[in-house]
PDB file of C-alpha atoms in Angstrom:
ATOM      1  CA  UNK A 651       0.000   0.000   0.000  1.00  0.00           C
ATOM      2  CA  UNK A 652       3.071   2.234   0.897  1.00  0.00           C
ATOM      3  CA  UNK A 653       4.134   2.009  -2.801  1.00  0.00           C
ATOM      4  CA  UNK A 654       0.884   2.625  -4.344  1.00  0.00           C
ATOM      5  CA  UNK A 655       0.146   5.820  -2.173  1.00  0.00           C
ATOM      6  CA  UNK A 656       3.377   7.157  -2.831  1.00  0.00           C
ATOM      7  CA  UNK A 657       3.523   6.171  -6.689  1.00  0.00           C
ATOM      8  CA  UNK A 658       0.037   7.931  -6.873  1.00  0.00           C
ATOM      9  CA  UNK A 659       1.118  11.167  -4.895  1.00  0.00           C
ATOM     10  CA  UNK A 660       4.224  11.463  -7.471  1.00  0.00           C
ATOM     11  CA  UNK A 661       1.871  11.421 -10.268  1.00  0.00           C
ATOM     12  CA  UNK A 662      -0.243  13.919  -8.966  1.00  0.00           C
ATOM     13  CA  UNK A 663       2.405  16.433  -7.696  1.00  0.00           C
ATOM     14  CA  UNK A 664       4.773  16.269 -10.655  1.00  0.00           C
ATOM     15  CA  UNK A 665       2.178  16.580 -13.925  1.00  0.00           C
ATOM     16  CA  UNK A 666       4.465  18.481 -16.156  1.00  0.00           C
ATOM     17  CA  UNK A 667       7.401  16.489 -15.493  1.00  0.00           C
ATOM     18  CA  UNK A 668       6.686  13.598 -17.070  1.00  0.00           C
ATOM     19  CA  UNK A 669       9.671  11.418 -16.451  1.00  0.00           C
ATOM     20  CA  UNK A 670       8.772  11.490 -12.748  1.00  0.00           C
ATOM     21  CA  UNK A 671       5.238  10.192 -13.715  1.00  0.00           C
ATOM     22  CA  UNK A 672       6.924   7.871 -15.897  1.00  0.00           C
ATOM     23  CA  UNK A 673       8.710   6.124 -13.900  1.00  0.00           C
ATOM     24  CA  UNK A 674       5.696   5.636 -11.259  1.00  0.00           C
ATOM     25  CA  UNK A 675       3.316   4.310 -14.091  1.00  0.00           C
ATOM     26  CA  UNK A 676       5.976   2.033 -15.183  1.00  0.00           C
ATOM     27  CA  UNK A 677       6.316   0.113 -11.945  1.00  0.00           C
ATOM     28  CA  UNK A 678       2.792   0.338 -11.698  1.00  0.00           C
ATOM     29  CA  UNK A 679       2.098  -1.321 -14.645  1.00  0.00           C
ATOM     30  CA  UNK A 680       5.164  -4.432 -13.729  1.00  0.00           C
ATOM     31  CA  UNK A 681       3.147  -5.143 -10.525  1.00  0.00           C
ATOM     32  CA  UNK A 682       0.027  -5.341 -12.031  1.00  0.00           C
ATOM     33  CA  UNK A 683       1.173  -6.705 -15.408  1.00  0.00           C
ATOM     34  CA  UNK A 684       4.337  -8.862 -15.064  1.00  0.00           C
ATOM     35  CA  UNK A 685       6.093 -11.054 -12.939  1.00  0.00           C
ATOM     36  CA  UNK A 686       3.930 -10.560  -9.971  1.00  0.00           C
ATOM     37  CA  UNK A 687       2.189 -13.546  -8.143  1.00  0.00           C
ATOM     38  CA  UNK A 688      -1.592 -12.936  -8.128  1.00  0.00           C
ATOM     39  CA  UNK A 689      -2.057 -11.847  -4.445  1.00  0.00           C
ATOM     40  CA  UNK A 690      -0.009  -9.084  -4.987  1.00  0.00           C
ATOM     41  CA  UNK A 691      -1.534  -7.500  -8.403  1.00  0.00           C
ATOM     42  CA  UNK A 692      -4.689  -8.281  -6.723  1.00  0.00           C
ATOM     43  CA  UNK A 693      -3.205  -5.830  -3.803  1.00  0.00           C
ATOM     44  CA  UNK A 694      -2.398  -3.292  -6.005  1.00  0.00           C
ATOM     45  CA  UNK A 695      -5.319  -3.203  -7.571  1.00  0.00           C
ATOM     46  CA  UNK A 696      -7.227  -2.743  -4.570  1.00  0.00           C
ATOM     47  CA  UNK A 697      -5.059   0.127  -3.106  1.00  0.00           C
ATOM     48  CA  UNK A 698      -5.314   1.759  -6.672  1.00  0.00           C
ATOM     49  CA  UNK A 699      -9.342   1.793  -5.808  1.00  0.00           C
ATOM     50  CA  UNK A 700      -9.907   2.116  -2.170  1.00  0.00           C
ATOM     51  CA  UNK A 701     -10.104   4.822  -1.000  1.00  0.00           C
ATOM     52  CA  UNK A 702     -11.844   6.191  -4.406  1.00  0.00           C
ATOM     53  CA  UNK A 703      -9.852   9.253  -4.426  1.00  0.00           C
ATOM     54  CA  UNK A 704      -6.734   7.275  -5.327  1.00  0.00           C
ATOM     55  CA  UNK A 705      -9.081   6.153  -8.567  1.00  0.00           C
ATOM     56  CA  UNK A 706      -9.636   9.840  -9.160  1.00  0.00           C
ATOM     57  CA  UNK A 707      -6.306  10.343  -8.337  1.00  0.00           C
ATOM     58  CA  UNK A 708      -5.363   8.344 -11.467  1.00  0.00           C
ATOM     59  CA  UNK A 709      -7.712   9.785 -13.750  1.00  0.00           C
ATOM     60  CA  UNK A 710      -6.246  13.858 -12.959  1.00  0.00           C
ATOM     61  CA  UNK A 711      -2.844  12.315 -13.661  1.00  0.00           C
ATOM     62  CA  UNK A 712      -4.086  11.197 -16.978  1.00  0.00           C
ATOM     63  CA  UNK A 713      -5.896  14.648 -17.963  1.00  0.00           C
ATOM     64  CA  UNK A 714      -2.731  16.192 -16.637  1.00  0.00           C
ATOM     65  CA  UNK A 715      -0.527  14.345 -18.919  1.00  0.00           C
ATOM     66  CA  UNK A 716      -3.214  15.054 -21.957  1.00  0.00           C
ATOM     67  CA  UNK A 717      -3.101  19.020 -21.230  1.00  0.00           C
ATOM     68  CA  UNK A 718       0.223  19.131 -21.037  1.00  0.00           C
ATOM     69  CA  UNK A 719       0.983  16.681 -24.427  1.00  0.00           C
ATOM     70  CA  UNK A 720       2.875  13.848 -22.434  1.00  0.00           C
ATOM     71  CA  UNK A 721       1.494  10.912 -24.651  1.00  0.00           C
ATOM     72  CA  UNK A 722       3.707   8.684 -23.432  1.00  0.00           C
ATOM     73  CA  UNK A 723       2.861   8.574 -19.519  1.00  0.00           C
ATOM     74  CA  UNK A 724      -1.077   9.523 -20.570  1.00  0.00           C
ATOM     75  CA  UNK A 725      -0.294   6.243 -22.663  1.00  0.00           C
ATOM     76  CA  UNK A 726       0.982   4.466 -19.527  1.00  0.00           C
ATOM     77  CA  UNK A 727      -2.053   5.698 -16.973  1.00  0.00           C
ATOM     78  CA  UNK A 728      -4.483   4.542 -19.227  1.00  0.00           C
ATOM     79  CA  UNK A 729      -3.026   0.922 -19.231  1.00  0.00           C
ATOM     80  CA  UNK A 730      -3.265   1.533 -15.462  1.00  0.00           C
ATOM     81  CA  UNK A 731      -6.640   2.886 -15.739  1.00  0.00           C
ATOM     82  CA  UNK A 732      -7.807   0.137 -17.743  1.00  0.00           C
ATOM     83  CA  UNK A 733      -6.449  -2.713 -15.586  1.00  0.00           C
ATOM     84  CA  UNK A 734      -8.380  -1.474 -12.568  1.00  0.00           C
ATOM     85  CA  UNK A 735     -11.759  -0.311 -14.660  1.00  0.00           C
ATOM     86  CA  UNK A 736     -11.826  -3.574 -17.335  1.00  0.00           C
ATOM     87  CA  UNK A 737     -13.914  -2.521 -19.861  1.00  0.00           C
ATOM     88  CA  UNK A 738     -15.116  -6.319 -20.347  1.00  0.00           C
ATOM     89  CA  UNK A 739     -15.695  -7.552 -17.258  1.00  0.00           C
ATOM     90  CA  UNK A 740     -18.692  -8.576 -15.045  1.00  0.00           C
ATOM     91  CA  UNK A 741     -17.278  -7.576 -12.047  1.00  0.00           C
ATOM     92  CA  UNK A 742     -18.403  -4.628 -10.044  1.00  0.00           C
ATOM     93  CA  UNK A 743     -16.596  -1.031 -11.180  1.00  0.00           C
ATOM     94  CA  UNK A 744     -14.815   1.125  -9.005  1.00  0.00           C
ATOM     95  CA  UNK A 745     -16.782   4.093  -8.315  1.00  0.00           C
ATOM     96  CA  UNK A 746     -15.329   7.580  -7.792  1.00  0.00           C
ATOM     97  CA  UNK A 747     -15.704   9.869  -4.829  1.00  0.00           C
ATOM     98  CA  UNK A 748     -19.140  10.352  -3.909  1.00  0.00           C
ATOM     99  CA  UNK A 749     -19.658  13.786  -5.335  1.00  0.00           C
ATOM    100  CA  UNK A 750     -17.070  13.764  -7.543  1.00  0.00           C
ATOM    101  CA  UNK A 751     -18.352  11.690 -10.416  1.00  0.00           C
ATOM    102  CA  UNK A 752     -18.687  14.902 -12.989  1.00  0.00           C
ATOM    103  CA  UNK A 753     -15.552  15.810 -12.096  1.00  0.00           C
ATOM    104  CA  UNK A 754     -14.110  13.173 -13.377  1.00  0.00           C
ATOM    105  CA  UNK A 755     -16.468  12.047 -16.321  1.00  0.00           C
ATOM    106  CA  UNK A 756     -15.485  15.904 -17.440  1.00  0.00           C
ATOM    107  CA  UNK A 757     -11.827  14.750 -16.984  1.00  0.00           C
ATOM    108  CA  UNK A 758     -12.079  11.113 -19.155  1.00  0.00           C
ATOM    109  CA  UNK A 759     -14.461  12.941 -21.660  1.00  0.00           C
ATOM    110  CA  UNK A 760     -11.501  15.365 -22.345  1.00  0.00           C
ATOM    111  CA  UNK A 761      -8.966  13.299 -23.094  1.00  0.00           C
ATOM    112  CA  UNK A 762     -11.063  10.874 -25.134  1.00  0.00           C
ATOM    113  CA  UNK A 763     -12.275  14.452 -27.389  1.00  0.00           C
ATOM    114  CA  UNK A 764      -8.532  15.461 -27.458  1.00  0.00           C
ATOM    115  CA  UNK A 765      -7.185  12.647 -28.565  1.00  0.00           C
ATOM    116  CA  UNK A 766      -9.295  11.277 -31.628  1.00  0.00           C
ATOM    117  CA  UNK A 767      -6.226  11.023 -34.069  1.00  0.00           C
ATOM    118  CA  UNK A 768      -4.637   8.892 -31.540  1.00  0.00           C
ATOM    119  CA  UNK A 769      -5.702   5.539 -31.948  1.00  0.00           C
ATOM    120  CA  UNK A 770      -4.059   4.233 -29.061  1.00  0.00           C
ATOM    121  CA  UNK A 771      -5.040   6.548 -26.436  1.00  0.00           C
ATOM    122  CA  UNK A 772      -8.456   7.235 -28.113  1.00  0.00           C
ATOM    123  CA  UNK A 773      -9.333   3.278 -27.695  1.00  0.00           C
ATOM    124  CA  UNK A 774      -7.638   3.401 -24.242  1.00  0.00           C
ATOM    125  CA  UNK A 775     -10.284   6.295 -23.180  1.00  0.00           C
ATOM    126  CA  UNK A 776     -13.176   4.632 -24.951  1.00  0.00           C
ATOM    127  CA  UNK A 777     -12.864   1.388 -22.718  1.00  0.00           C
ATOM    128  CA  UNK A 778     -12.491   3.592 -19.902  1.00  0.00           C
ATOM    129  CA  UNK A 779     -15.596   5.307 -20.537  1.00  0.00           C
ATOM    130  CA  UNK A 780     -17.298   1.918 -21.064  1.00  0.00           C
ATOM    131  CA  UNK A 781     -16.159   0.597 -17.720  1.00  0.00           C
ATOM    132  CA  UNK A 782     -17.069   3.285 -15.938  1.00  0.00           C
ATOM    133  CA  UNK A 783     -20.831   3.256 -17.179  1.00  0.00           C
ATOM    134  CA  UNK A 784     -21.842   0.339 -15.396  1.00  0.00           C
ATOM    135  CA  UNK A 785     -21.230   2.500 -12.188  1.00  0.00           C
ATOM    136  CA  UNK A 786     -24.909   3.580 -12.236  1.00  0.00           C
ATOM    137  CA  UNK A 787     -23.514   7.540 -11.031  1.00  0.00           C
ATOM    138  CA  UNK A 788     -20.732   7.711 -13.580  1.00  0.00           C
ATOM    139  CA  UNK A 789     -23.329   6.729 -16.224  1.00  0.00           C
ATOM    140  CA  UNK A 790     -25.333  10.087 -14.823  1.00  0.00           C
ATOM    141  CA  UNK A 791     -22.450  12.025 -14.762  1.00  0.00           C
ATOM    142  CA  UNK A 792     -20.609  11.180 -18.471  1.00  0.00           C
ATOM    143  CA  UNK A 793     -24.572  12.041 -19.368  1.00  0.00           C
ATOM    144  CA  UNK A 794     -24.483  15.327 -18.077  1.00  0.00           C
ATOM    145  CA  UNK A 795     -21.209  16.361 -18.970  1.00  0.00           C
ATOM    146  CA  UNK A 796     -22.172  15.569 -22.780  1.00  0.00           C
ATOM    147  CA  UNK A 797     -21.193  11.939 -23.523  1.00  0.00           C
TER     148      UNK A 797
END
């Protein structure tokens, strides 16, 4: 959990300096991705979602990276994104912070409209946004905001 919170506060502090970012997505993505036993990425996923700010969290790194034209770590969130909100899956969503939901619909929705020649982050985004329907108040809030 140590690593996670402190992975997650280096993404948020440092937005335009991408290499810090970087470098947190990156072991981010081995724990969850690689090389891991299961009990572990199953950790990490967890601390990535509870408490729901730390989602959030990982969506404001990923507009902050798409504002400030850092494909390469927006790239590397949305892997992270997308590992913790599958797009195909059954199970129950994430949610966001109660409250929070337009906030963050307002964030995906941005990346996914600035990024339409990019057919790597624009897929990314749209599996995101799919995900993240089946929470019943993200569904609301991507509504409202214009989806």
């Amino acid at each position: 959990q140590g690593f996670v919170r402190t992975a997650l506060r280096a993404i948020y502090r440092h937005p335009k300096v991408p290499e810090i970012g970087s470098a947190a997505l990156e072991m981010l993505l081995f724990l969850i991705f690689e090389g891991v036993e299961e009990t572990c990425r199953k950790t990490v996923t967890r601390d990535l979602t509870y408490p729901p700010e730390r989602l959030l969290t990982l969506v404001m790194g990923a507009n902050s990276f798409s504002e400030n034209g850092h494909k390469e770590p927006l790239r590397s969130c949305l892997k992270v994104l997308g590992a913790v909100i599958p797009w195909w899956s059954t199970e129950t969503v994430p949610h966001m912070p109660i409250g929070r939901e337009v906030e963050a619909a307002r964030y995906l929705l941005g990346i996914f409209n600035k990024h339409l020649h990019d057919e790597h982050i624009f897929i990314s985004t749209l599996h995101l946004l799919v995900g993240t329907c089946r929470n019943h108040s993200m569904a609301i809030a991507l509504f409202e905001v214009g989806l």
